[in-house]
Amino acid sequence: MRGLIFTELLTMAETTMGEDAVDDILDELPLSTDGAYTSVGNYPGAEFLAIVSAICLKTGAIIDDYLQRFGSWMMSRMSQTHKTFFADKDDALEALEAVDGELQAEVHKLYPDEIVPNLNTKRIDENAIEMTYHSDRSFSAFLLGMVQGCVDFFGQTAEVTAIELAGGSPGNAAFQVRLKG
Amino acid sequence: MSFVSNDASDDRVSRKRYLRERRAREEAEALLEEKSRVLFDANQELKQQAAELERVVKERTEELERAKTVAEEANDAKTSFLAMISHEIRTPLNGVLGMASALSETEMDEGQDAMVDLILSSGQGLLNMLNDLLDLTKIEAQQMDLESISFDLPKLIREVFQLFSVTVSDKGLRFDLDLGPGAQGRVKGDPTRIRQVLSNLMSNAVKFTETGGVSLAASVEDGFLTLEVTDTGIGVPEDKRDKLFKPFSQTDSSVSRTHGGTGLGLVLSQRICRMMGGDLSYTPGDGRGSVFTATVQIAATEEPDQVPQDPAFDADAYLTKKTWRILAAEDNETNRKVLELLLKRYEFDLEILEDGAQLVRRFQDAPSDLVLLDVNMPVLTGPEAAARLRVFERASRRSPVPIIALSANAMTHQVQQYLRQGIDAHVAKPVSREDLAAEMARLLRRVHGD
């Protein structure tokens, strides 16, 4: 998993818990680099979940809620670091349809062999898309947060509804994003 | 004062945090090292691939160049083979046509007359085809020379038109000629080639039209002569039109069975038009038939006609006026026989020698009124013999004798070279009696007057 995810998670945690609390968590967990993450590194995904769990345990937050908040945070950071990506998009749906390509490029530019879970989108109509997230990790909450962050960025509102996948597995999730108003 | 502080509002950072940040930085630097090395290696590999690609492209280009040269050489070989074969066939054909022509002037019964006529027309057909082939090979080898001389345009067009009038009226066709306001008077161009193109188009139109008519419209505008030949014949089917201007590809093989011809005429005419800065194109007629439009570049001129013509002059009568002494040199036995028979009717004092050197010696002993010289001869070629005759004439203060070259190599630049070497005129082989007689009479008349 890209180190950027770790450094952003820790930055977000610091804004709410403070640096010391974050340091304590990192000290307590058995982490590969003793919690010294760099945004350009690549680290085991399990460590990410361990950190999130530890934060939630300490703050009393629900893990899915926390992941959703983090998804929103990441989208908001992306809107600052990838201004050109957003500049030529007319609305949130257009950005969400293109975001998979951008994520793949971000990961592969440093780690060409890394497997990145696909984020597939399908256009339903002018105001709605369906997003399917194939992953062996439960990231639908994170993704929901990203969608929310994206919709917020464009100043739009949207209704996101989960779709039951036929024979669905825990690693697969799908939902529909429908713009409102 | 404590170095380590737990107060988040304090500007100081805990030792633990500092060490973690430093480790993260070192990790990032190590990663940078590693990744930049990978990038460098990838870049090197790319450069190598690019160089390899360049090498392969160069190699392929060279291969293609070689293949192209081989193909061009093969094409050149084909062209020169065709030219050589056509040329070689003309020599025996000269014998066939000459003898048949001589035979036709003897006493024969009706059946024999018809047979000789057939030999003559078949031979003439073969000769026309060979000439077309030679023209085509000349164009392909870029050895076709064009003339630029002053000639009477409406007269040329009328002559060609006239040539087909008998066939047209035999077939009961309408025949129209429209000489536009621009197509009047003299112009500068290559009358021989324009005549060739026009004859070809007219011949096709007449050949393929059974009912209706054939019309010819000529106009000159902005330095271009346009000749439009329209017929109401069978036309060209749409799917066959792209074959029209390809060698040996009459649109339908049944066409050559029913109408004859080799399919060389149109391709040759188009190439000639293009050499003259124009083109030849086909458009379907209105309703039925065809319209062939030939354009060639010509220049307006005030110069007098450079094609010497005097239709009122009777060459045969002039040649039989007295017993002219004629010396000729020809190394080929058949051609000697042909020449003798061709000229038999004029009762010349004719002596035919076997090479140029013999002729020069004979001329010095017993000069003649006119000299006929084959061009390619052993010992002394025609032009060499002509040069010696001129030297002898100057030394002995004689006036120049008219000299006519006879050759199958009738390319314009060669003819002009002959003319510079003291030769007065040129008649192409196979020699037609009419052409030879006309030239002989013209040159004799120039020296001896009426």
CSV table of N, CA and C in Angstrom, one decimal, chain B residues 323-330 336 339-340 343 348-374 377 382 385-386 389-390 392-393 398 401-406 424 436 440 443-444:
chain,number,residue,atom,x,y,z
B,323,THR,N,16.5,9.9,-116.3
B,323,THR,CA,17.1,8.7,-115.7
B,323,THR,C,18.1,9.3,-114.7
B,324,TRP,N,17.6,9.4,-113.4
B,324,TRP,CA,18.5,9.9,-112.3
B,324,TRP,C,19.5,8.9,-112.0
B,325,ARG,N,20.7,9.3,-111.6
B,325,ARG,CA,21.7,8.3,-111.2
B,325,ARG,C,21.6,8.3,-109.6
B,326,ILE,N,21.4,7.1,-109.1
B,326,ILE,CA,21.2,7.0,-107.6
B,326,ILE,C,22.3,6.0,-107.1
B,327,LEU,N,23.0,6.4,-106.1
B,327,LEU,CA,23.9,5.5,-105.4
B,327,LEU,C,23.4,5.2,-104.0
B,328,ALA,N,23.4,3.9,-103.7
B,328,ALA,CA,22.8,3.5,-102.4
B,328,ALA,C,23.8,2.6,-101.7
B,329,ALA,N,23.8,2.6,-100.4
B,329,ALA,CA,24.6,1.6,-99.6
B,329,ALA,C,23.8,1.0,-98.6
B,330,GLU,N,23.8,-0.4,-98.6
B,330,GLU,CA,22.9,-1.1,-97.6
B,330,GLU,C,23.6,-2.5,-97.4
B,336,ARG,N,18.6,-4.7,-99.5
B,336,ARG,CA,19.0,-4.3,-100.9
B,336,ARG,C,18.0,-4.7,-101.9
B,339,LEU,N,14.9,-2.5,-101.6
B,339,LEU,CA,15.2,-1.1,-102.2
B,339,LEU,C,15.1,-1.2,-103.7
B,340,GLU,N,15.7,-2.2,-104.2
B,340,GLU,CA,15.8,-2.3,-105.7
B,340,GLU,C,14.4,-2.4,-106.2
B,343,LEU,N,12.2,0.8,-106.0
B,343,LEU,CA,12.6,1.9,-106.9
B,343,LEU,C,12.5,1.4,-108.4
B,348,PHE,N,15.6,4.2,-112.6
B,348,PHE,CA,16.8,5.0,-112.2
B,348,PHE,C,18.1,4.2,-112.7
B,349,ASP,N,19.2,5.0,-112.8
B,349,ASP,CA,20.5,4.3,-112.9
B,349,ASP,C,20.9,4.0,-111.5
B,350,LEU,N,20.4,2.9,-111.0
B,350,LEU,CA,20.6,2.6,-109.6
B,350,LEU,C,21.7,1.6,-109.3
B,351,GLU,N,22.6,2.0,-108.4
B,351,GLU,CA,23.7,1.1,-108.0
B,351,GLU,C,23.7,1.0,-106.5
B,352,ILE,N,23.5,-0.3,-106.0
B,352,ILE,CA,23.5,-0.5,-104.5
B,352,ILE,C,24.8,-1.2,-104.1
B,353,LEU,N,25.5,-0.5,-103.2
B,353,LEU,CA,26.8,-1.0,-102.7
B,353,LEU,C,26.5,-1.6,-101.3
B,354,GLU,N,27.5,-2.4,-100.8
B,354,GLU,CA,27.3,-3.2,-99.6
B,354,GLU,C,27.8,-2.4,-98.3
B,355,ASP,N,28.5,-1.4,-98.4
B,355,ASP,CA,28.9,-0.6,-97.2
B,355,ASP,C,29.2,0.8,-97.6
B,356,GLY,N,29.4,1.7,-96.6
B,356,GLY,CA,29.7,3.1,-96.8
B,356,GLY,C,31.0,3.3,-97.6
B,357,ALA,N,32.0,2.5,-97.3
B,357,ALA,CA,33.3,2.8,-97.9
B,357,ALA,C,33.3,2.5,-99.4
B,358,GLN,N,32.6,1.4,-99.8
B,358,GLN,CA,32.4,1.1,-101.2
B,358,GLN,C,31.7,2.3,-101.9
B,359,LEU,N,30.7,2.8,-101.2
B,359,LEU,CA,29.9,3.9,-101.8
B,359,LEU,C,30.7,5.1,-102.1
B,360,VAL,N,31.6,5.5,-101.0
B,360,VAL,CA,32.4,6.7,-101.2
B,360,VAL,C,33.3,6.5,-102.4
B,361,ARG,N,33.9,5.3,-102.5
B,361,ARG,CA,34.9,5.1,-103.6
B,361,ARG,C,34.1,5.2,-104.9
B,362,ARG,N,33.0,4.6,-105.0
B,362,ARG,CA,32.2,4.6,-106.3
B,362,ARG,C,31.8,6.0,-106.6
B,363,PHE,N,31.4,6.8,-105.6
B,363,PHE,CA,31.0,8.2,-105.8
B,363,PHE,C,32.1,9.0,-106.4
B,364,GLN,N,33.3,8.7,-105.9
B,364,GLN,CA,34.5,9.5,-106.4
B,364,GLN,C,34.7,9.2,-107.8
B,365,ASP,N,34.5,8.0,-108.3
B,365,ASP,CA,34.7,7.6,-109.7
B,365,ASP,C,33.6,8.1,-110.5
B,366,ALA,N,32.3,7.8,-110.1
B,366,ALA,CA,31.2,8.2,-110.9
B,366,ALA,C,30.1,8.8,-110.0
B,367,PRO,N,30.1,10.1,-109.8
B,367,PRO,CA,29.2,10.7,-108.9
B,367,PRO,C,27.7,10.5,-109.3
B,368,SER,N,26.8,10.7,-108.3
B,368,SER,CA,25.4,10.4,-108.6
B,368,SER,C,24.6,11.7,-108.3
B,369,ASP,N,23.3,11.7,-108.7
B,369,ASP,CA,22.4,12.8,-108.5
B,369,ASP,C,21.9,12.8,-107.0
B,370,LEU,N,21.9,11.6,-106.4
B,370,LEU,CA,21.4,11.4,-105.1
B,370,LEU,C,22.0,10.2,-104.4
B,371,VAL,N,22.1,10.3,-103.0
B,371,VAL,CA,22.7,9.1,-102.3
B,371,VAL,C,21.7,8.6,-101.2
B,372,LEU,N,21.6,7.3,-101.2
B,372,LEU,CA,20.8,6.7,-100.1
B,372,LEU,C,21.7,5.9,-99.2
B,373,LEU,N,21.7,6.2,-97.9
B,373,LEU,CA,22.6,5.5,-97.0
B,373,LEU,C,21.9,4.8,-95.9
B,374,ASP,N,22.2,3.5,-95.7
B,374,ASP,CA,21.7,2.9,-94.5
B,374,ASP,C,22.6,3.5,-93.4
B,377,MET,N,26.1,0.3,-90.8
B,377,MET,CA,26.8,-0.6,-91.8
B,377,MET,C,28.2,-0.9,-91.3
B,382,GLY,N,26.7,5.0,-92.2
B,382,GLY,CA,26.0,6.0,-93.1
B,382,GLY,C,26.5,7.4,-92.8
B,385,ALA,N,30.1,7.9,-93.9
B,385,ALA,CA,30.2,8.0,-95.3
B,385,ALA,C,29.8,9.3,-95.8
B,386,ALA,N,28.7,9.9,-95.2
B,386,ALA,CA,28.2,11.2,-95.6
B,386,ALA,C,29.3,12.3,-95.4
B,389,LEU,N,31.9,12.1,-98.0
B,389,LEU,CA,31.4,12.6,-99.3
B,389,LEU,C,31.4,14.1,-99.3
B,390,ARG,N,31.1,14.7,-98.1
B,390,ARG,CA,31.1,16.2,-98.0
B,390,ARG,C,32.5,16.7,-98.2
B,392,PHE,N,35.0,15.2,-99.7
B,392,PHE,CA,35.4,15.1,-101.2
B,392,PHE,C,34.8,16.2,-102.0
B,393,GLU,N,33.5,16.5,-101.8
B,393,GLU,CA,32.9,17.5,-102.6
B,393,GLU,C,33.5,18.9,-102.4
B,398,ARG,N,32.7,20.4,-105.8
B,398,ARG,CA,31.4,20.0,-106.4
B,398,ARG,C,30.3,20.5,-105.5
B,401,VAL,N,25.7,16.8,-103.0
B,401,VAL,CA,24.7,15.9,-103.5
B,401,VAL,C,23.7,15.6,-102.4
B,402,PRO,N,22.4,15.5,-102.7
B,402,PRO,CA,21.4,15.2,-101.6
B,402,PRO,C,21.6,13.8,-101.1
B,403,ILE,N,21.7,13.7,-99.7
B,403,ILE,CA,21.9,12.4,-99.1
B,403,ILE,C,20.7,12.1,-98.2
B,404,ILE,N,20.1,10.9,-98.4
B,404,ILE,CA,19.0,10.5,-97.5
B,404,ILE,C,19.4,9.3,-96.7
B,405,ALA,N,19.2,9.4,-95.4
B,405,ALA,CA,19.5,8.3,-94.5
B,405,ALA,C,18.3,7.4,-94.3
B,406,LEU,N,18.6,6.0,-94.3
B,406,LEU,CA,17.5,5.1,-94.1
B,406,LEU,C,17.8,4.3,-92.9
B,424,ASP,N,20.8,15.1,-95.6
B,424,ASP,CA,19.7,16.1,-95.8
B,424,ASP,C,18.4,15.7,-95.3
B,436,LEU,N,9.7,7.5,-99.4
B,436,LEU,CA,11.0,7.6,-100.0
B,436,LEU,C,10.9,8.4,-101.3
B,440,MET,N,12.9,11.9,-102.1
B,440,MET,CA,13.9,11.9,-103.2
B,440,MET,C,13.5,13.0,-104.1
B,443,LEU,N,14.2,16.6,-102.7
B,443,LEU,CA,15.7,16.9,-102.7
B,443,LEU,C,16.2,17.2,-104.1
B,444,LEU,N,15.8,16.3,-105.0
B,444,LEU,CA,16.3,16.5,-106.4
B,444,LEU,C,15.8,17.8,-107.0
